[in-house]
CSV table of C-alpha atoms (C1' of nucleotides) in Angstrom, one decimal:
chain,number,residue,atom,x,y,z
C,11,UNK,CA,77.1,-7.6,-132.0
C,12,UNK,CA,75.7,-5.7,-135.2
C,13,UNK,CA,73.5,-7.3,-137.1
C,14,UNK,CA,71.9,-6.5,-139.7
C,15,UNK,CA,68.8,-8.2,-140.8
C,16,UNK,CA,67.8,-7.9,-144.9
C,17,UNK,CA,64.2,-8.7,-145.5
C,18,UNK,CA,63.8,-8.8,-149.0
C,19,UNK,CA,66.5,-11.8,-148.7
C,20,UNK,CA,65.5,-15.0,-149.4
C,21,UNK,CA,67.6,-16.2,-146.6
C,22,UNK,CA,65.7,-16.7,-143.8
C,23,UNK,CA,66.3,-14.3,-140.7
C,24,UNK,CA,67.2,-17.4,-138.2
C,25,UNK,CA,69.7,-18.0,-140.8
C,26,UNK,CA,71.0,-14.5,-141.2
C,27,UNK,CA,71.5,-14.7,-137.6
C,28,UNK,CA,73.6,-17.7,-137.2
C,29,UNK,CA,75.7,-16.4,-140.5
C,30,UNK,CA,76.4,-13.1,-138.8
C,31,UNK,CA,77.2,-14.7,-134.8
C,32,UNK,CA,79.5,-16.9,-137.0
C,33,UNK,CA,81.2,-14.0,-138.9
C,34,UNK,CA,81.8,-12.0,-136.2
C,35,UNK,CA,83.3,-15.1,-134.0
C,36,UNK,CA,85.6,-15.7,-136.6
C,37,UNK,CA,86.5,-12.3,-137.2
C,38,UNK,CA,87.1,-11.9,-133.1
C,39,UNK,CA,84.6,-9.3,-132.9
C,40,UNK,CA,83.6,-11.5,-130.7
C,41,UNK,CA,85.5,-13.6,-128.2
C,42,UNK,CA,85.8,-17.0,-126.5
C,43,UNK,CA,83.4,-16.9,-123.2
C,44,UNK,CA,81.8,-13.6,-124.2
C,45,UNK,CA,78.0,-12.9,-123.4
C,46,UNK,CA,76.0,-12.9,-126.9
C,47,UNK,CA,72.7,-10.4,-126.4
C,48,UNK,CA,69.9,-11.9,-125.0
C,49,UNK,CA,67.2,-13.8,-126.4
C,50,UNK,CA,64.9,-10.9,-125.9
C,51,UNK,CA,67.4,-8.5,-126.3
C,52,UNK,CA,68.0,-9.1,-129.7
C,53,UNK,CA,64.6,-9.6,-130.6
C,54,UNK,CA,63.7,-6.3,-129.5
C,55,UNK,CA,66.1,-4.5,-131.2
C,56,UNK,CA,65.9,-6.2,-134.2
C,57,UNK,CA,62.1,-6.0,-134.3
C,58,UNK,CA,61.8,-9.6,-134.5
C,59,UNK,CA,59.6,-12.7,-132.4
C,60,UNK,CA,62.2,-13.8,-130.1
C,61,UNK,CA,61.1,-17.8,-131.0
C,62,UNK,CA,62.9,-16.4,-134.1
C,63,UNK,CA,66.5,-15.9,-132.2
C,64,UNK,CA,66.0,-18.6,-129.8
C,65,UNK,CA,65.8,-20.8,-133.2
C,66,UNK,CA,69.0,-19.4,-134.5
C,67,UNK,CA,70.7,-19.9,-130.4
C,68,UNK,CA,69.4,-23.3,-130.2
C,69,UNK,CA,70.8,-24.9,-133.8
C,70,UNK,CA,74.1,-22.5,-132.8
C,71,UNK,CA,74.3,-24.4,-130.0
C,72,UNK,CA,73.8,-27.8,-132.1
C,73,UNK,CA,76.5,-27.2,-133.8
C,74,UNK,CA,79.0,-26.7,-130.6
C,75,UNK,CA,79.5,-22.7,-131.3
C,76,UNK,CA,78.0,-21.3,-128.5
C,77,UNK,CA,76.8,-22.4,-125.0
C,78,UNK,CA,73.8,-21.5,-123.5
C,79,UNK,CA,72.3,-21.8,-120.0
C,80,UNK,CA,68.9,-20.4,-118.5
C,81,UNK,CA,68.7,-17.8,-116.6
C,82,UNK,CA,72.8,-16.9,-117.7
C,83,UNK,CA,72.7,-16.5,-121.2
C,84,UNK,CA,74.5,-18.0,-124.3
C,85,UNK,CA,78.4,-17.9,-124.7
C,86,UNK,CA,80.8,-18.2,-127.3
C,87,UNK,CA,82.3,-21.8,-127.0
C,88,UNK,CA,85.6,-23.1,-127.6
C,89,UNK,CA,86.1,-24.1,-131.4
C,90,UNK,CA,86.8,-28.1,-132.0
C,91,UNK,CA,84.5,-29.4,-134.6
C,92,UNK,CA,82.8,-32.9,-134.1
C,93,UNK,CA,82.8,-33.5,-137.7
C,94,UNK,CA,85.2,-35.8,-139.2
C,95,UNK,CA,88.1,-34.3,-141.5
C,96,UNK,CA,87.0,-36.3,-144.5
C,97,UNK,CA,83.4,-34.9,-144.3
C,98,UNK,CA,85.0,-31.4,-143.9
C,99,UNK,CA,86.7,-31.8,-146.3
C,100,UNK,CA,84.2,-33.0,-148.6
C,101,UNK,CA,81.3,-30.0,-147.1
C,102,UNK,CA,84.4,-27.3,-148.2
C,103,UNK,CA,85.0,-28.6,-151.5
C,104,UNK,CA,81.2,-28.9,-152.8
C,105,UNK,CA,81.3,-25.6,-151.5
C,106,UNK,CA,84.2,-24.5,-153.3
C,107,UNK,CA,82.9,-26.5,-156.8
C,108,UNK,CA,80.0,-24.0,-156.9
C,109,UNK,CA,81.9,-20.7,-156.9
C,110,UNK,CA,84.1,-22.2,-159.4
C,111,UNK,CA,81.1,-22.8,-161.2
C,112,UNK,CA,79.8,-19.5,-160.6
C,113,UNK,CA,82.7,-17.6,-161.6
C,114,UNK,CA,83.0,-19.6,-164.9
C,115,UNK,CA,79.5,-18.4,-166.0
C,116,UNK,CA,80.1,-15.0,-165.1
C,117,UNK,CA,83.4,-15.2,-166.9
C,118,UNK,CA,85.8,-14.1,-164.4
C,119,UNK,CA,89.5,-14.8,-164.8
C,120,UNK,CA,91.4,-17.7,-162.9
C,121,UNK,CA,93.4,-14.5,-161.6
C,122,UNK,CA,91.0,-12.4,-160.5
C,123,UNK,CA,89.4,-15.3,-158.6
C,124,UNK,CA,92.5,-16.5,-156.8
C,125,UNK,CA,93.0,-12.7,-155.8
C,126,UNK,CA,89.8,-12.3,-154.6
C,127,UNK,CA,90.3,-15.6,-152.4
C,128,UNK,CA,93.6,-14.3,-151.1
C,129,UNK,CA,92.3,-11.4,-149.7
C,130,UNK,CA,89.1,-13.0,-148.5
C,131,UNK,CA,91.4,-15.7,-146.5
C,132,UNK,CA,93.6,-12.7,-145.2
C,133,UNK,CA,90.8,-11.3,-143.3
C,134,UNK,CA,90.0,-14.5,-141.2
C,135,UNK,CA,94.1,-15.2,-140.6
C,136,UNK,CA,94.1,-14.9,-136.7
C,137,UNK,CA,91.2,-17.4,-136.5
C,138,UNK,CA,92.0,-20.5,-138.6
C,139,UNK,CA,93.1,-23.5,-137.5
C,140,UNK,CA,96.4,-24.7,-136.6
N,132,UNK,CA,73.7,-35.2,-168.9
N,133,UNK,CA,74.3,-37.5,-165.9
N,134,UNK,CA,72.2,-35.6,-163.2
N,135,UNK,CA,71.6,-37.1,-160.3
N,136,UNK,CA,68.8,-35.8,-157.8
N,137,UNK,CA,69.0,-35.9,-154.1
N,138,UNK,CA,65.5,-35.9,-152.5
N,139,UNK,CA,66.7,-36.0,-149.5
N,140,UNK,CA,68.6,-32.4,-149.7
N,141,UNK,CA,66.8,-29.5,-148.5
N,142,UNK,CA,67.9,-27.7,-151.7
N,143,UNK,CA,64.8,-27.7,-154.3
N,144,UNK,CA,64.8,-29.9,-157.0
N,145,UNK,CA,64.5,-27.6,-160.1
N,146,UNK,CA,67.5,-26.0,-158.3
N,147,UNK,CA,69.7,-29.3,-158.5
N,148,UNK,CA,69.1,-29.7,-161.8
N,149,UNK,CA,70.1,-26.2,-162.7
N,150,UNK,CA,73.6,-26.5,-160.7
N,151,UNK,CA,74.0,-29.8,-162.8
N,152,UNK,CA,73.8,-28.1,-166.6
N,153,UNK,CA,75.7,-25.2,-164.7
N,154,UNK,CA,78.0,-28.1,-163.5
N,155,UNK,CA,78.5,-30.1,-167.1
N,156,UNK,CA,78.8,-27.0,-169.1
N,157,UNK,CA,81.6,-25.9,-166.8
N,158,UNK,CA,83.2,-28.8,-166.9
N,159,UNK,CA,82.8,-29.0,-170.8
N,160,UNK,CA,80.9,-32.1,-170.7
N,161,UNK,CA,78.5,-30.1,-172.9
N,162,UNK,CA,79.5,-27.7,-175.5
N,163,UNK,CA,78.3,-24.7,-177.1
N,164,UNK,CA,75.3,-25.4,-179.1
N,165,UNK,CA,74.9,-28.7,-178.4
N,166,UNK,CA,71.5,-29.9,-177.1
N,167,UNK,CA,69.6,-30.7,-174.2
N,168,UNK,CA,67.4,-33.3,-173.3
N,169,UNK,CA,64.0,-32.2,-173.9
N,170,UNK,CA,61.8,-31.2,-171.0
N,171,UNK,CA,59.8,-34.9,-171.1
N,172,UNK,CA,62.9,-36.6,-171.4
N,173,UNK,CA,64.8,-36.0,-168.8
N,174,UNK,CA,61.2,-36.1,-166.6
N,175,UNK,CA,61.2,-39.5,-167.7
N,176,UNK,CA,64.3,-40.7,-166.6
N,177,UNK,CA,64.4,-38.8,-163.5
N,178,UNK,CA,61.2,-39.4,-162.5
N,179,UNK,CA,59.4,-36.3,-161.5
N,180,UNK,CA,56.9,-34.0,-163.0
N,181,UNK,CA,57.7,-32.2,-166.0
N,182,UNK,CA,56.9,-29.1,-164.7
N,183,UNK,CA,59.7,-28.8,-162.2
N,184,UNK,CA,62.1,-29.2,-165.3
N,185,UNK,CA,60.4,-26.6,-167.2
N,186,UNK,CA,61.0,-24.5,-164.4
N,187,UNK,CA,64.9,-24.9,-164.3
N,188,UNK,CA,64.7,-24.5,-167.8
N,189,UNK,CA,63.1,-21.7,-168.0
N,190,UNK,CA,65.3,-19.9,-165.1
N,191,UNK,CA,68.6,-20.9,-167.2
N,192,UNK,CA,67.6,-19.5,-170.4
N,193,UNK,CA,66.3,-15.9,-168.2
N,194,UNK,CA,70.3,-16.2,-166.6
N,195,UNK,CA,71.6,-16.3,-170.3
N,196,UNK,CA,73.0,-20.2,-170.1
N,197,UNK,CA,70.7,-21.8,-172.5
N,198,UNK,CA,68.6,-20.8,-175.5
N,199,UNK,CA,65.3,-22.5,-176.0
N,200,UNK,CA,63.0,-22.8,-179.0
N,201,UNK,CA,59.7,-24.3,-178.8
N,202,UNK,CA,59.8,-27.4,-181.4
N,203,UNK,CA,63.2,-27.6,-181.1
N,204,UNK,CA,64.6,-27.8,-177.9
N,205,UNK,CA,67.1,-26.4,-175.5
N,206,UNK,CA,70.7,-25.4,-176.6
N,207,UNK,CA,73.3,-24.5,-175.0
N,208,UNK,CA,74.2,-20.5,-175.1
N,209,UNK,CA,77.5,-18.6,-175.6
N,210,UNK,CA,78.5,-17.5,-172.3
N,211,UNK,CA,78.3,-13.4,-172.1
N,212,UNK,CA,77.9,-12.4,-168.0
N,213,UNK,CA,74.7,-9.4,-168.5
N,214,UNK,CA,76.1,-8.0,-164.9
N,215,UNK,CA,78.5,-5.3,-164.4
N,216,UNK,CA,82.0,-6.2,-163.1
N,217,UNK,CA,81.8,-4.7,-159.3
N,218,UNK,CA,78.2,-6.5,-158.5
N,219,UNK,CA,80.0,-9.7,-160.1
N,220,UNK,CA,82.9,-8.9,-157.7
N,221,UNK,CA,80.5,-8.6,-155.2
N,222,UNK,CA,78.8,-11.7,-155.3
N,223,UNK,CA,81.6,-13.8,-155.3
N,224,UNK,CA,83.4,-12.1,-152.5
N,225,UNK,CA,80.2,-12.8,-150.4
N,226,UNK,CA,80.6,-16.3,-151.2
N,227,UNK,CA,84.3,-16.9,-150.6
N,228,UNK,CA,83.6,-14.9,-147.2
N,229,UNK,CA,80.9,-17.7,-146.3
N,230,UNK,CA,83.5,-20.8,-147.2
N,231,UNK,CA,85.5,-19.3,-145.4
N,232,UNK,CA,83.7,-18.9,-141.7
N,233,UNK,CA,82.4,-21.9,-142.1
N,234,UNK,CA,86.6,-23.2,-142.9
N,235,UNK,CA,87.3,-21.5,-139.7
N,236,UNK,CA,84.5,-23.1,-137.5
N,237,UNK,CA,85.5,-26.2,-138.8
N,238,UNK,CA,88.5,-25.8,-137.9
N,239,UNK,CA,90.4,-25.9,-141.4
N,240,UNK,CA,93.7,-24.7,-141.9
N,241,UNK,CA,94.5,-21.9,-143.9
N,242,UNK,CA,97.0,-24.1,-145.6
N,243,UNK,CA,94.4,-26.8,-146.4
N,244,UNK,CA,91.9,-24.4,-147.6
N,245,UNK,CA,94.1,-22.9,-150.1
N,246,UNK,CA,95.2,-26.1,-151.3
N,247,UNK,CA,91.5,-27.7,-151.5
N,248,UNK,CA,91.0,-24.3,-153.6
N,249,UNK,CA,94.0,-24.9,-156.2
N,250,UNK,CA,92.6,-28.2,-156.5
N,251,UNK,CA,89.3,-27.1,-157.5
N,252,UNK,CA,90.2,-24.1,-159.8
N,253,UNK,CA,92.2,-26.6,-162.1
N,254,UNK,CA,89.3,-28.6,-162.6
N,255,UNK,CA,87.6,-25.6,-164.6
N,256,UNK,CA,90.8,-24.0,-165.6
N,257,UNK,CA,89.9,-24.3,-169.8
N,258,UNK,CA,86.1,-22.7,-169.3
N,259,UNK,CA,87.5,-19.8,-166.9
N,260,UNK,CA,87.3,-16.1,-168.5
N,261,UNK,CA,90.2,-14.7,-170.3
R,132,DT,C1',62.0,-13.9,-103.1
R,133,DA,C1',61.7,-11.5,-107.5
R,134,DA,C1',63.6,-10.8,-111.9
R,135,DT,C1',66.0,-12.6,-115.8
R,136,DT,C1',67.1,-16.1,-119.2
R,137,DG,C1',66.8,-20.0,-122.4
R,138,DT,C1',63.5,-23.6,-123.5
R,139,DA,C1',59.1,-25.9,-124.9
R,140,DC,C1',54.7,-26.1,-126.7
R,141,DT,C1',50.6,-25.0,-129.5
R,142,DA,C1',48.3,-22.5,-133.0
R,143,DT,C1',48.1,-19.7,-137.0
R,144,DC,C1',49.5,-17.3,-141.4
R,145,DG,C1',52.0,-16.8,-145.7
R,146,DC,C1',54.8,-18.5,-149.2
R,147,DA,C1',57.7,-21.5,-152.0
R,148,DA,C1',58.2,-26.1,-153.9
R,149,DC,C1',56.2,-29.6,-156.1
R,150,DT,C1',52.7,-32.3,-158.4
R,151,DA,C1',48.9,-32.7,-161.8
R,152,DA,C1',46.3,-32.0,-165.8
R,153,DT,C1',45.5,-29.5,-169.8
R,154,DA,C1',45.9,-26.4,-173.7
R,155,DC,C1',48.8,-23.7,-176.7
R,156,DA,C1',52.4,-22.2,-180.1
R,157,DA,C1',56.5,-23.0,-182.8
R,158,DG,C1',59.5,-25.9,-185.0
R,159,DT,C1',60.5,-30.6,-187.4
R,160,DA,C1',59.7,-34.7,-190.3
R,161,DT,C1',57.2,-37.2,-193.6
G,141,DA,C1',49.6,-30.2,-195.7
G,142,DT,C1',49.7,-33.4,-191.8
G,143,DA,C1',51.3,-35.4,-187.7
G,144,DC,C1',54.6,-35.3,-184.2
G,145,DT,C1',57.7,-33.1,-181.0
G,146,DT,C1',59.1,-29.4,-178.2
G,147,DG,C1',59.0,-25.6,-174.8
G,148,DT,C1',55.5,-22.5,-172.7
G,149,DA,C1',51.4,-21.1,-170.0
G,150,DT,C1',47.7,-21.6,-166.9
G,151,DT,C1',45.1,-23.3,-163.1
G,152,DA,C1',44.5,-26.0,-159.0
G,153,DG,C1',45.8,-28.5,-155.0
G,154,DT,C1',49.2,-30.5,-151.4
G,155,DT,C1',53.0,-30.2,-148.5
G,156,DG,C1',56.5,-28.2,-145.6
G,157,DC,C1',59.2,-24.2,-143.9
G,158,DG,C1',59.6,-19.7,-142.0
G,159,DA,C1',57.8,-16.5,-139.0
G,160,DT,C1',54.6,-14.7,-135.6
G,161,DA,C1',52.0,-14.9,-131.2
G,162,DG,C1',51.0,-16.2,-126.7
G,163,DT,C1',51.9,-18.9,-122.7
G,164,DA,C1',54.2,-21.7,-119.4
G,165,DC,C1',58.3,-23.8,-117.4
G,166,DA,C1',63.1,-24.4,-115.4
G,167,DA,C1',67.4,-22.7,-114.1
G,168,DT,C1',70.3,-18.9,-112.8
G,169,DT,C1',71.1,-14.4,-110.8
G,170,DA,C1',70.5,-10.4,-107.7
DNA sequence: TAATTGTACTATCGCAACTAATACAAGTAT
DNA sequence: ATACTTGTATTAGTTGCGATAGTACAATTA
């Protein structure tokens, strides 16, 4: 686990936490049953209040990605999403809508945006679903 | 301008309202030049304090979307990106990155990502960069 | 039994978002 | 010229979120 916290981001730290346990899950840095740090363990190497990271643990474990038991730790759960495909699908493409957006603003080509997509998606291969 | 504001999202209202002109101009449901309702207008209709549309306004004519001119109104701008290529490149990578971990933990597959995407880009396919 | 781990709770501080009211400056219409 | 419209600026106050701090609890591990 390396993460790296930005402070003069506007996104909050909890959140920079949950983005980077979710990147590195789905980059297999990290793997199913694996041992995340500890609550205080991260906070002290981080240089952070640990309510801060058990925030972050406690909506990660909302949202079914890890597991977490006291006086054991938290653990990387198995993937199945509880969400229904046609809210996925919806979530993805309002998503998807606002880079569009984005991109046509900061007039960049339909070509160098499907590029860019392609070797985004090439990273993440091994990890998405069937 | 058909905006429609969400008060229960999290995300701030001025903010909505800037991804809507974003949104319309993208699509071409406004063109170059054309106007804008005026600050008190669109208040009106929408029901909230003037102020917070002064603020969107404001934050789209500093991004280089709209021109304003007090007396006048608000117009909308020729579209010239101020930031360099690679920072451009940068930011958009960073987004695709995020759709896609979030694809991934949903359990999306590659397949149906790259189709929602197709989808999308041919929405905006006339207002893309050449 | 003692140490470790995630959770829960309360209190506090700082900041962003939003509302509100008002005044001002520049353009438009007559 | 005069009156109106338009975006801007300023100040003040409220609300909610993010983060810190300290403490206590429950479950697991050694």
């Amino acid at each position: 686990m390396q993460i790296q916290i930005d402070n003069s981001s506007n996104r909050p730290v909890y959140q920079q936490i949950i983005d980077a346990v979710k990147r590195d899950i789905a980059l297999e840095r990290i793997k199913l049953g694996e041992k995340l740090p500890t609550v205080r363990q991260l906070a002290g190497e981080l240089v952070i209040n640990p309510n801060t990271i058990a925030k972050a643990y406690r909506q990660l474990e909302t949202e079914g990605i890890i597991t977490t038991r006291p006086g054991s730790g938290a653990f990387v759960a198995e993937m199945n999403s509880n969400i229904s495909k046609s809210v996925r699908k919806k979530i993805v493409i309002q998503e998807l809508e606002r880079i569009a957006i984005d991109a046509v603003h900061m007039q960049i080509s339909n070509e160098e945006l499907t590029q860019w997509f392609a070797e985004v998606i090439k990273k993440f291969k091994n990890t998405f679903g069937e």
